Amino acid sequence: MTTMTASPVLTTIEQPPMIVRHARVADAPAIAALVSSWSDQGFTLRRSPGEVLAMIDRFVVVESSGAIIACACVEECGRHVGEVRSVAVAERAKGMGAGKAVLAGVVKAADAEGIKELYLLTKIPAWFERGGFCAVPIEEVPSWWVRERVLNAGRSLEGRSAMCRKVP
Ligand SMILES: CC(C)(COP(=O)(O)OP(=O)(O)OC[C@H]1O[C@@H](n2cnc3c(N)ncnc32)[C@H](O)[C@@H]1OP(=O)(O)O)[C@@H](O)C(=O)NCCC(=O)NCCS
Protein backbone atom coordinates (compact mmCIF):
# COMPACT_ATOMS: atom_id res chain seq x y z
CA MET A 1 0.00 0.00 0.00
CA THR A 2 1.27 3.48 -0.82
CA THR A 3 1.88 5.79 2.10
CA MET A 4 0.31 9.25 2.29
CA THR A 5 2.89 10.60 4.76
CA ALA A 6 5.36 12.21 2.37
CA SER A 7 4.70 15.74 3.68
CA PRO A 8 3.22 15.92 7.21
CA VAL A 9 1.49 19.32 6.96
CA LEU A 10 -1.02 19.73 4.14
CA THR A 11 -2.50 23.16 4.94
CA THR A 12 -2.33 25.80 7.63
CA ILE A 13 -5.44 27.89 8.30
CA GLU A 14 -5.11 31.15 10.21
CA GLN A 15 -8.65 31.96 11.28
CA PRO A 16 -9.59 30.00 13.29
CA PRO A 17 -6.07 28.54 13.73
CA MET A 18 -6.01 24.99 12.39
CA ILE A 19 -3.38 22.69 10.92
CA VAL A 20 -4.40 20.07 8.37
CA ARG A 21 -1.84 17.27 8.46
CA HIS A 22 -1.24 13.58 7.97
CA ALA A 23 -2.02 11.55 11.09
CA ARG A 24 0.65 10.22 13.42
CA VAL A 25 0.70 6.98 15.41
CA ALA A 26 -0.06 8.89 18.63
CA ASP A 27 -3.30 10.24 17.07
CA ALA A 28 -4.91 6.78 16.75
CA PRO A 29 -6.92 6.81 20.03
CA ALA A 30 -8.27 10.34 19.38
CA ILE A 31 -9.21 9.48 15.80
CA ALA A 32 -10.98 6.28 16.89
CA ALA A 33 -12.93 8.20 19.54
CA LEU A 34 -13.89 10.94 17.08
CA VAL A 35 -15.06 8.54 14.36
CA SER A 36 -16.93 6.37 16.86
CA SER A 37 -18.68 9.39 18.41
CA TRP A 38 -20.91 9.60 15.30
CA SER A 39 -21.54 5.87 14.85
CA ASP A 40 -24.64 5.61 17.05
CA GLN A 41 -26.39 8.06 14.71
CA GLY A 42 -25.31 6.00 11.71
CA PHE A 43 -23.09 8.66 10.15
CA THR A 44 -19.87 6.67 10.57
CA LEU A 45 -18.83 3.10 11.30
CA ARG A 46 -17.18 2.62 14.68
CA ARG A 47 -13.40 2.11 14.59
CA SER A 48 -11.16 0.83 17.38
CA PRO A 49 -7.78 2.46 18.12
CA GLY A 50 -6.13 -0.73 16.78
CA GLU A 51 -8.02 -0.52 13.48
CA VAL A 52 -7.06 3.13 13.10
CA LEU A 53 -3.45 2.38 13.97
CA ALA A 54 -3.29 -0.32 11.28
CA MET A 55 -4.16 2.30 8.67
CA ILE A 56 -2.84 5.44 10.33
CA ASP A 57 -0.98 6.52 7.21
CA ARG A 58 -4.32 6.74 5.38
CA PHE A 59 -5.73 9.38 7.77
CA VAL A 60 -5.64 13.15 7.57
CA VAL A 61 -6.51 15.18 10.67
CA VAL A 62 -7.23 18.77 11.62
CA GLU A 63 -5.44 19.91 14.77
CA SER A 64 -6.44 22.96 16.77
CA SER A 65 -4.82 24.04 20.06
CA GLY A 66 -3.13 20.63 20.23
CA ALA A 67 -6.37 18.62 19.88
CA ILE A 68 -7.64 16.56 16.95
CA ILE A 69 -10.93 18.18 15.93
CA ALA A 70 -11.53 16.47 12.56
CA CYS A 71 -10.40 13.43 10.62
CA ALA A 72 -10.96 11.54 7.38
CA CYS A 73 -9.20 8.77 5.52
CA VAL A 74 -8.79 7.49 2.00
CA GLU A 75 -8.71 3.75 1.60
CA GLU A 76 -7.10 2.48 -1.57
CA CYS A 77 -9.40 0.06 -3.32
CA GLY A 78 -7.92 -0.45 -6.74
CA ARG A 79 -5.47 1.01 -9.17
CA HIS A 80 -5.98 4.80 -8.99
CA VAL A 81 -9.26 4.29 -7.09
CA GLY A 82 -9.96 5.23 -3.49
CA GLU A 83 -12.78 5.61 -1.03
CA VAL A 84 -13.16 8.47 1.44
CA ARG A 85 -14.26 7.17 4.84
CA SER A 86 -14.47 8.11 8.50
CA VAL A 87 -15.13 11.81 7.93
CA ALA A 88 -15.84 13.24 11.38
CA VAL A 89 -15.69 16.59 13.14
CA ALA A 90 -15.85 17.00 16.91
CA GLU A 91 -19.29 18.21 18.02
CA ARG A 92 -17.72 21.25 19.73
CA ALA A 93 -15.89 22.22 16.50
CA LYS A 94 -18.75 21.93 14.00
CA GLY A 95 -19.40 24.84 11.67
CA MET A 96 -15.96 26.41 11.79
CA GLY A 97 -14.60 24.93 8.59
CA ALA A 98 -12.79 21.89 10.01
CA GLY A 99 -14.91 19.49 7.95
CA LYS A 100 -14.27 21.40 4.74
CA ALA A 101 -10.55 21.54 5.60
CA VAL A 102 -10.19 17.84 6.34
CA LEU A 103 -12.09 16.86 3.19
CA ALA A 104 -9.90 19.14 1.08
CA GLY A 105 -6.85 17.68 2.84
CA VAL A 106 -7.76 14.10 2.15
CA VAL A 107 -8.54 14.92 -1.49
CA LYS A 108 -5.17 16.67 -1.79
CA ALA A 109 -3.40 13.64 -0.33
CA ALA A 110 -5.26 11.32 -2.71
CA ASP A 111 -4.37 13.54 -5.67
CA ALA A 112 -0.71 13.43 -4.64
CA GLU A 113 -0.87 9.64 -4.69
CA GLY A 114 -2.28 9.59 -8.20
CA ILE A 115 -5.76 8.45 -7.19
CA LYS A 116 -8.03 9.40 -10.10
CA GLU A 117 -11.45 8.30 -8.81
CA LEU A 118 -12.62 8.83 -5.25
CA TYR A 119 -15.89 7.27 -4.12
CA LEU A 120 -17.83 7.58 -0.90
CA LEU A 121 -21.17 6.61 0.61
CA THR A 122 -22.98 9.17 2.70
CA LYS A 123 -26.20 10.28 4.35
CA ILE A 124 -25.30 13.94 3.73
CA PRO A 125 -24.69 14.29 -0.03
CA ALA A 126 -25.40 18.05 -0.03
CA TRP A 127 -22.39 18.62 2.22
CA PHE A 128 -20.05 16.55 0.04
CA GLU A 129 -21.28 18.34 -3.10
CA ARG A 130 -19.81 21.49 -1.61
CA GLY A 131 -16.51 19.63 -1.44
CA GLY A 132 -16.47 18.76 -5.15
CA PHE A 133 -18.18 15.35 -5.10
CA CYS A 134 -21.08 14.48 -7.42
CA ALA A 135 -23.90 12.08 -6.65
CA VAL A 136 -23.76 8.95 -8.81
CA PRO A 137 -26.73 6.64 -9.44
CA ILE A 138 -25.84 3.33 -7.82
CA GLU A 139 -26.10 1.53 -11.16
CA GLU A 140 -23.30 3.77 -12.45
CA VAL A 141 -20.97 2.98 -9.57
CA PRO A 142 -18.53 0.19 -10.51
CA SER A 143 -20.27 -3.07 -9.54
CA TRP A 144 -17.06 -4.48 -8.02
CA TRP A 145 -16.91 -1.52 -5.63
CA VAL A 146 -20.48 -2.04 -4.46
CA ARG A 147 -20.00 -5.80 -4.14
CA GLU A 148 -16.58 -5.89 -2.49
CA ARG A 149 -16.42 -2.64 -0.57
CA VAL A 150 -20.02 -2.35 0.58
CA LEU A 151 -22.11 -5.51 0.50
CA ASN A 152 -19.38 -8.10 1.20
CA ALA A 153 -18.05 -5.83 3.92
CA GLY A 154 -21.41 -5.88 5.72
CA ARG A 155 -22.18 -2.23 4.98
CA SER A 156 -25.57 -0.99 3.83
CA LEU A 157 -26.62 1.24 0.95
CA GLU A 158 -29.92 2.06 2.62
CA GLY A 159 -30.47 5.79 3.07
CA ARG A 160 -27.07 6.56 1.62
CA SER A 161 -25.96 8.21 -1.61
CA ALA A 162 -22.95 7.13 -3.62
CA MET A 163 -20.72 10.02 -4.65
CA CYS A 164 -17.66 10.36 -6.80
CA ARG A 165 -14.90 12.83 -7.56
CA LYS A 166 -12.89 12.17 -10.70
CA VAL A 167 -9.63 13.82 -11.68
CA PRO A 168 -9.87 14.73 -15.36
C1 LIG B 1 -20.81 16.87 8.28
C2 LIG B 1 -19.60 17.39 8.99
C3 LIG B 1 -18.35 16.59 8.56
C4 LIG B 1 -19.45 18.87 8.64
O1 LIG B 1 -18.31 19.37 9.29
P1 LIG B 1 -18.22 20.93 9.73
O2 LIG B 1 -16.84 21.16 10.17
O3 LIG B 1 -19.30 21.23 10.68
O4 LIG B 1 -18.51 21.64 8.35
P2 LIG B 1 -17.86 22.99 7.81
O5 LIG B 1 -17.67 23.94 8.96
O6 LIG B 1 -16.66 22.69 7.01
O7 LIG B 1 -18.98 23.49 6.85
C5 LIG B 1 -20.12 24.05 7.43
C6 LIG B 1 -21.10 24.32 6.31
O8 LIG B 1 -21.65 23.07 5.87
C7 LIG B 1 -23.05 23.14 6.04
N1 LIG B 1 -23.52 21.82 6.43
C8 LIG B 1 -23.31 21.20 7.60
N2 LIG B 1 -23.92 19.99 7.58
C9 LIG B 1 -24.51 19.88 6.38
C10 LIG B 1 -25.31 18.89 5.77
N3 LIG B 1 -25.65 17.76 6.41
N4 LIG B 1 -25.74 19.09 4.51
C11 LIG B 1 -25.42 20.23 3.83
N5 LIG B 1 -24.68 21.22 4.37
C12 LIG B 1 -24.24 21.04 5.63
C13 LIG B 1 -23.29 24.16 7.12
O9 LIG B 1 -24.58 24.71 7.02
C14 LIG B 1 -22.23 25.20 6.81
O10 LIG B 1 -22.65 26.01 5.75
P3 LIG B 1 -22.12 27.54 5.60
O11 LIG B 1 -20.61 27.44 5.38
O12 LIG B 1 -22.83 28.05 4.37
O13 LIG B 1 -22.47 28.23 6.86
C15 LIG B 1 -19.75 17.29 10.54
O14 LIG B 1 -20.95 17.92 10.91
C16 LIG B 1 -19.77 15.87 11.08
O15 LIG B 1 -18.75 15.35 11.53
N6 LIG B 1 -20.94 15.21 11.02
C17 LIG B 1 -21.11 13.89 11.57
C18 LIG B 1 -20.31 12.83 10.85
C19 LIG B 1 -20.69 12.72 9.38
O16 LIG B 1 -21.81 12.90 8.97
N7 LIG B 1 -19.69 12.33 8.59
C20 LIG B 1 -19.85 12.07 7.18
C21 LIG B 1 -19.86 10.57 7.02
S1 LIG B 1 -20.01 10.11 5.33
mmCIF file of C-alpha atoms and ligand atoms in Angstrom:
data_model
loop_
_atom_site.group_PDB
_atom_site.id
_atom_site.type_symbol
_atom_site.label_atom_id
_atom_site.label_comp_id
_atom_site.label_asym_id
_atom_site.label_seq_id
_atom_site.Cartn_x
_atom_site.Cartn_y
_atom_site.Cartn_z
ATOM 1 C CA MET A 1 0.000 0.000 0.000
ATOM 2 C CA THR A 2 1.267 3.481 -0.820
ATOM 3 C CA THR A 3 1.879 5.790 2.099
ATOM 4 C CA MET A 4 0.305 9.254 2.294
ATOM 5 C CA THR A 5 2.886 10.599 4.759
ATOM 6 C CA ALA A 6 5.362 12.209 2.369
ATOM 7 C CA SER A 7 4.701 15.742 3.679
ATOM 8 C CA PRO A 8 3.221 15.920 7.207
ATOM 9 C CA VAL A 9 1.488 19.318 6.960
ATOM 10 C CA LEU A 10 -1.022 19.731 4.138
ATOM 11 C CA THR A 11 -2.502 23.156 4.938
ATOM 12 C CA THR A 12 -2.334 25.804 7.631
ATOM 13 C CA ILE A 13 -5.444 27.888 8.300
ATOM 14 C CA GLU A 14 -5.105 31.146 10.212
ATOM 15 C CA GLN A 15 -8.652 31.960 11.284
ATOM 16 C CA PRO A 16 -9.589 30.001 13.288
ATOM 17 C CA PRO A 17 -6.075 28.538 13.730
ATOM 18 C CA MET A 18 -6.010 24.986 12.386
ATOM 19 C CA ILE A 19 -3.382 22.692 10.917
ATOM 20 C CA VAL A 20 -4.398 20.067 8.372
ATOM 21 C CA ARG A 21 -1.835 17.269 8.464
ATOM 22 C CA HIS A 22 -1.236 13.577 7.974
ATOM 23 C CA ALA A 23 -2.023 11.551 11.085
ATOM 24 C CA ARG A 24 0.652 10.221 13.421
ATOM 25 C CA VAL A 25 0.700 6.980 15.409
ATOM 26 C CA ALA A 26 -0.061 8.895 18.628
ATOM 27 C CA ASP A 27 -3.297 10.245 17.068
ATOM 28 C CA ALA A 28 -4.909 6.783 16.750
ATOM 29 C CA PRO A 29 -6.925 6.810 20.025
ATOM 30 C CA ALA A 30 -8.265 10.344 19.380
ATOM 31 C CA ILE A 31 -9.210 9.476 15.795
ATOM 32 C CA ALA A 32 -10.976 6.281 16.890
ATOM 33 C CA ALA A 33 -12.929 8.197 19.543
ATOM 34 C CA LEU A 34 -13.893 10.935 17.076
ATOM 35 C CA VAL A 35 -15.060 8.541 14.356
ATOM 36 C CA SER A 36 -16.933 6.366 16.857
ATOM 37 C CA SER A 37 -18.678 9.392 18.415
ATOM 38 C CA TRP A 38 -20.906 9.597 15.302
ATOM 39 C CA SER A 39 -21.542 5.874 14.854
ATOM 40 C CA ASP A 40 -24.643 5.607 17.052
ATOM 41 C CA GLN A 41 -26.386 8.062 14.711
ATOM 42 C CA GLY A 42 -25.306 5.995 11.710
ATOM 43 C CA PHE A 43 -23.090 8.659 10.150
ATOM 44 C CA THR A 44 -19.866 6.671 10.570
ATOM 45 C CA LEU A 45 -18.827 3.104 11.299
ATOM 46 C CA ARG A 46 -17.178 2.618 14.683
ATOM 47 C CA ARG A 47 -13.399 2.113 14.586
ATOM 48 C CA SER A 48 -11.160 0.826 17.379
ATOM 49 C CA PRO A 49 -7.784 2.456 18.116
ATOM 50 C CA GLY A 50 -6.126 -0.728 16.781
ATOM 51 C CA GLU A 51 -8.025 -0.522 13.478
ATOM 52 C CA VAL A 52 -7.064 3.128 13.100
ATOM 53 C CA LEU A 53 -3.450 2.376 13.973
ATOM 54 C CA ALA A 54 -3.292 -0.316 11.281
ATOM 55 C CA MET A 55 -4.158 2.298 8.668
ATOM 56 C CA ILE A 56 -2.836 5.440 10.333
ATOM 57 C CA ASP A 57 -0.982 6.516 7.207
ATOM 58 C CA ARG A 58 -4.325 6.739 5.383
ATOM 59 C CA PHE A 59 -5.727 9.379 7.773
ATOM 60 C CA VAL A 60 -5.636 13.153 7.573
ATOM 61 C CA VAL A 61 -6.505 15.181 10.675
ATOM 62 C CA VAL A 62 -7.227 18.767 11.623
ATOM 63 C CA GLU A 63 -5.441 19.908 14.769
ATOM 64 C CA SER A 64 -6.442 22.957 16.771
ATOM 65 C CA SER A 65 -4.824 24.035 20.060
ATOM 66 C CA GLY A 66 -3.132 20.632 20.231
ATOM 67 C CA ALA A 67 -6.366 18.616 19.880
ATOM 68 C CA ILE A 68 -7.637 16.562 16.952
ATOM 69 C CA ILE A 69 -10.931 18.178 15.926
ATOM 70 C CA ALA A 70 -11.530 16.470 12.556
ATOM 71 C CA CYS A 71 -10.396 13.429 10.620
ATOM 72 C CA ALA A 72 -10.958 11.545 7.378
ATOM 73 C CA CYS A 73 -9.204 8.769 5.524
ATOM 74 C CA VAL A 74 -8.789 7.493 2.005
ATOM 75 C CA GLU A 75 -8.712 3.748 1.602
ATOM 76 C CA GLU A 76 -7.098 2.477 -1.571
ATOM 77 C CA CYS A 77 -9.400 0.065 -3.319
ATOM 78 C CA GLY A 78 -7.919 -0.451 -6.741
ATOM 79 C CA ARG A 79 -5.467 1.009 -9.166
ATOM 80 C CA HIS A 80 -5.980 4.800 -8.985
ATOM 81 C CA VAL A 81 -9.256 4.286 -7.095
ATOM 82 C CA GLY A 82 -9.957 5.226 -3.490
ATOM 83 C CA GLU A 83 -12.781 5.612 -1.025
ATOM 84 C CA VAL A 84 -13.155 8.475 1.442
ATOM 85 C CA ARG A 85 -14.264 7.169 4.839
ATOM 86 C CA SER A 86 -14.470 8.108 8.501
ATOM 87 C CA VAL A 87 -15.130 11.809 7.932
ATOM 88 C CA ALA A 88 -15.838 13.243 11.376
ATOM 89 C CA VAL A 89 -15.692 16.591 13.145
ATOM 90 C CA ALA A 90 -15.855 16.995 16.913
ATOM 91 C CA GLU A 91 -19.286 18.208 18.024
ATOM 92 C CA ARG A 92 -17.721 21.245 19.728
ATOM 93 C CA ALA A 93 -15.888 22.224 16.502
ATOM 94 C CA LYS A 94 -18.751 21.925 13.998
ATOM 95 C CA GLY A 95 -19.402 24.838 11.671
ATOM 96 C CA MET A 96 -15.964 26.414 11.792
ATOM 97 C CA GLY A 97 -14.597 24.929 8.594
ATOM 98 C CA ALA A 98 -12.788 21.890 10.015
ATOM 99 C CA GLY A 99 -14.908 19.493 7.946
ATOM 100 C CA LYS A 100 -14.267 21.398 4.742
ATOM 101 C CA ALA A 101 -10.551 21.542 5.597
ATOM 102 C CA VAL A 102 -10.191 17.837 6.336
ATOM 103 C CA LEU A 103 -12.094 16.860 3.193
ATOM 104 C CA ALA A 104 -9.902 19.139 1.076
ATOM 105 C CA GLY A 105 -6.851 17.683 2.839
ATOM 106 C CA VAL A 106 -7.759 14.098 2.148
ATOM 107 C CA VAL A 107 -8.541 14.921 -1.492
ATOM 108 C CA LYS A 108 -5.172 16.669 -1.788
ATOM 109 C CA ALA A 109 -3.399 13.638 -0.325
ATOM 110 C CA ALA A 110 -5.255 11.316 -2.707
ATOM 111 C CA ASP A 111 -4.373 13.543 -5.670
ATOM 112 C CA ALA A 112 -0.711 13.428 -4.643
ATOM 113 C CA GLU A 113 -0.870 9.637 -4.689
ATOM 114 C CA GLY A 114 -2.284 9.590 -8.200
ATOM 115 C CA ILE A 115 -5.762 8.455 -7.193
ATOM 116 C CA LYS A 116 -8.029 9.397 -10.096
ATOM 117 C CA GLU A 117 -11.446 8.298 -8.806
ATOM 118 C CA LEU A 118 -12.624 8.828 -5.248
ATOM 119 C CA TYR A 119 -15.894 7.269 -4.117
ATOM 120 C CA LEU A 120 -17.833 7.582 -0.902
ATOM 121 C CA LEU A 121 -21.172 6.611 0.612
ATOM 122 C CA THR A 122 -22.977 9.174 2.698
ATOM 123 C CA LYS A 123 -26.199 10.276 4.354
ATOM 124 C CA ILE A 124 -25.297 13.942 3.730
ATOM 125 C CA PRO A 125 -24.690 14.293 -0.032
ATOM 126 C CA ALA A 126 -25.397 18.050 -0.028
ATOM 127 C CA TRP A 127 -22.387 18.625 2.220
ATOM 128 C CA PHE A 128 -20.050 16.548 0.043
ATOM 129 C CA GLU A 129 -21.281 18.341 -3.098
ATOM 130 C CA ARG A 130 -19.814 21.492 -1.611
ATOM 131 C CA GLY A 131 -16.510 19.627 -1.440
ATOM 132 C CA GLY A 132 -16.467 18.759 -5.151
ATOM 133 C CA PHE A 133 -18.184 15.351 -5.101
ATOM 134 C CA CYS A 134 -21.078 14.475 -7.417
ATOM 135 C CA ALA A 135 -23.899 12.080 -6.650
ATOM 136 C CA VAL A 136 -23.763 8.951 -8.809
ATOM 137 C CA PRO A 137 -26.726 6.638 -9.440
ATOM 138 C CA ILE A 138 -25.835 3.332 -7.816
ATOM 139 C CA GLU A 139 -26.097 1.532 -11.156
ATOM 140 C CA GLU A 140 -23.297 3.773 -12.452
ATOM 141 C CA VAL A 141 -20.972 2.976 -9.567
ATOM 142 C CA PRO A 142 -18.531 0.188 -10.512
ATOM 143 C CA SER A 143 -20.270 -3.069 -9.539
ATOM 144 C CA TRP A 144 -17.063 -4.485 -8.015
ATOM 145 C CA TRP A 145 -16.911 -1.525 -5.628
ATOM 146 C CA VAL A 146 -20.484 -2.041 -4.463
ATOM 147 C CA ARG A 147 -19.996 -5.797 -4.142
ATOM 148 C CA GLU A 148 -16.582 -5.890 -2.487
ATOM 149 C CA ARG A 149 -16.421 -2.643 -0.569
ATOM 150 C CA VAL A 150 -20.023 -2.350 0.578
ATOM 151 C CA LEU A 151 -22.115 -5.510 0.502
ATOM 152 C CA ASN A 152 -19.384 -8.097 1.198
ATOM 153 C CA ALA A 153 -18.050 -5.825 3.922
ATOM 154 C CA GLY A 154 -21.415 -5.880 5.720
ATOM 155 C CA ARG A 155 -22.177 -2.233 4.976
ATOM 156 C CA SER A 156 -25.569 -0.989 3.828
ATOM 157 C CA LEU A 157 -26.623 1.242 0.946
ATOM 158 C CA GLU A 158 -29.922 2.060 2.617
ATOM 159 C CA GLY A 159 -30.467 5.794 3.068
ATOM 160 C CA ARG A 160 -27.066 6.564 1.621
ATOM 161 C CA SER A 161 -25.959 8.209 -1.611
ATOM 162 C CA ALA A 162 -22.945 7.128 -3.621
ATOM 163 C CA MET A 163 -20.724 10.016 -4.652
ATOM 164 C CA CYS A 164 -17.663 10.358 -6.800
ATOM 165 C CA ARG A 165 -14.901 12.832 -7.555
ATOM 166 C CA LYS A 166 -12.887 12.172 -10.702
ATOM 167 C CA VAL A 167 -9.629 13.818 -11.676
ATOM 168 C CA PRO A 168 -9.869 14.734 -15.359
HETATM 169 C C1 LIG B 1 -20.815 16.872 8.277
HETATM 170 C C2 LIG B 1 -19.599 17.394 8.993
HETATM 171 C C3 LIG B 1 -18.355 16.594 8.556
HETATM 172 C C4 LIG B 1 -19.451 18.871 8.644
HETATM 173 O O1 LIG B 1 -18.307 19.373 9.291
HETATM 174 P P1 LIG B 1 -18.222 20.928 9.729
HETATM 175 O O2 LIG B 1 -16.835 21.163 10.168
HETATM 176 O O3 LIG B 1 -19.304 21.231 10.679
HETATM 177 O O4 LIG B 1 -18.509 21.643 8.352
HETATM 178 P P2 LIG B 1 -17.865 22.987 7.814
HETATM 179 O O5 LIG B 1 -17.673 23.942 8.955
HETATM 180 O O6 LIG B 1 -16.661 22.689 7.009
HETATM 181 O O7 LIG B 1 -18.982 23.489 6.848
HETATM 182 C C5 LIG B 1 -20.117 24.046 7.428
HETATM 183 C C6 LIG B 1 -21.101 24.322 6.309
HETATM 184 O O8 LIG B 1 -21.647 23.068 5.872
HETATM 185 C C7 LIG B 1 -23.055 23.141 6.038
HETATM 186 N N1 LIG B 1 -23.517 21.819 6.428
HETATM 187 C C8 LIG B 1 -23.312 21.203 7.597
HETATM 188 N N2 LIG B 1 -23.922 19.990 7.582
HETATM 189 C C9 LIG B 1 -24.512 19.878 6.377
HETATM 190 C C10 LIG B 1 -25.310 18.892 5.773
HETATM 191 N N3 LIG B 1 -25.650 17.762 6.411
HETATM 192 N N4 LIG B 1 -25.735 19.093 4.507
HETATM 193 C C11 LIG B 1 -25.418 20.230 3.834
HETATM 194 N N5 LIG B 1 -24.685 21.224 4.366
HETATM 195 C C12 LIG B 1 -24.245 21.043 5.627
HETATM 196 C C13 LIG B 1 -23.294 24.156 7.124
HETATM 197 O O9 LIG B 1 -24.576 24.713 7.023
HETATM 198 C C14 LIG B 1 -22.228 25.196 6.806
HETATM 199 O O10 LIG B 1 -22.649 26.005 5.754
HETATM 200 P P3 LIG B 1 -22.115 27.538 5.604
HETATM 201 O O11 LIG B 1 -20.611 27.443 5.377
HETATM 202 O O12 LIG B 1 -22.832 28.046 4.369
HETATM 203 O O13 LIG B 1 -22.469 28.233 6.857
HETATM 204 C C15 LIG B 1 -19.751 17.295 10.544
HETATM 205 O O14 LIG B 1 -20.948 17.918 10.914
HETATM 206 C C16 LIG B 1 -19.773 15.874 11.076
HETATM 207 O O15 LIG B 1 -18.749 15.351 11.534
HETATM 208 N N6 LIG B 1 -20.944 15.212 11.024
HETATM 209 C C17 LIG B 1 -21.106 13.887 11.574
HETATM 210 C C18 LIG B 1 -20.307 12.833 10.847
HETATM 211 C C19 LIG B 1 -20.687 12.719 9.380
HETATM 212 O O16 LIG B 1 -21.810 12.900 8.970
HETATM 213 N N7 LIG B 1 -19.688 12.334 8.589
HETATM 214 C C20 LIG B 1 -19.847 12.070 7.183
HETATM 215 C C21 LIG B 1 -19.861 10.569 7.022
HETATM 216 S S1 LIG B 1 -20.005 10.109 5.326
#
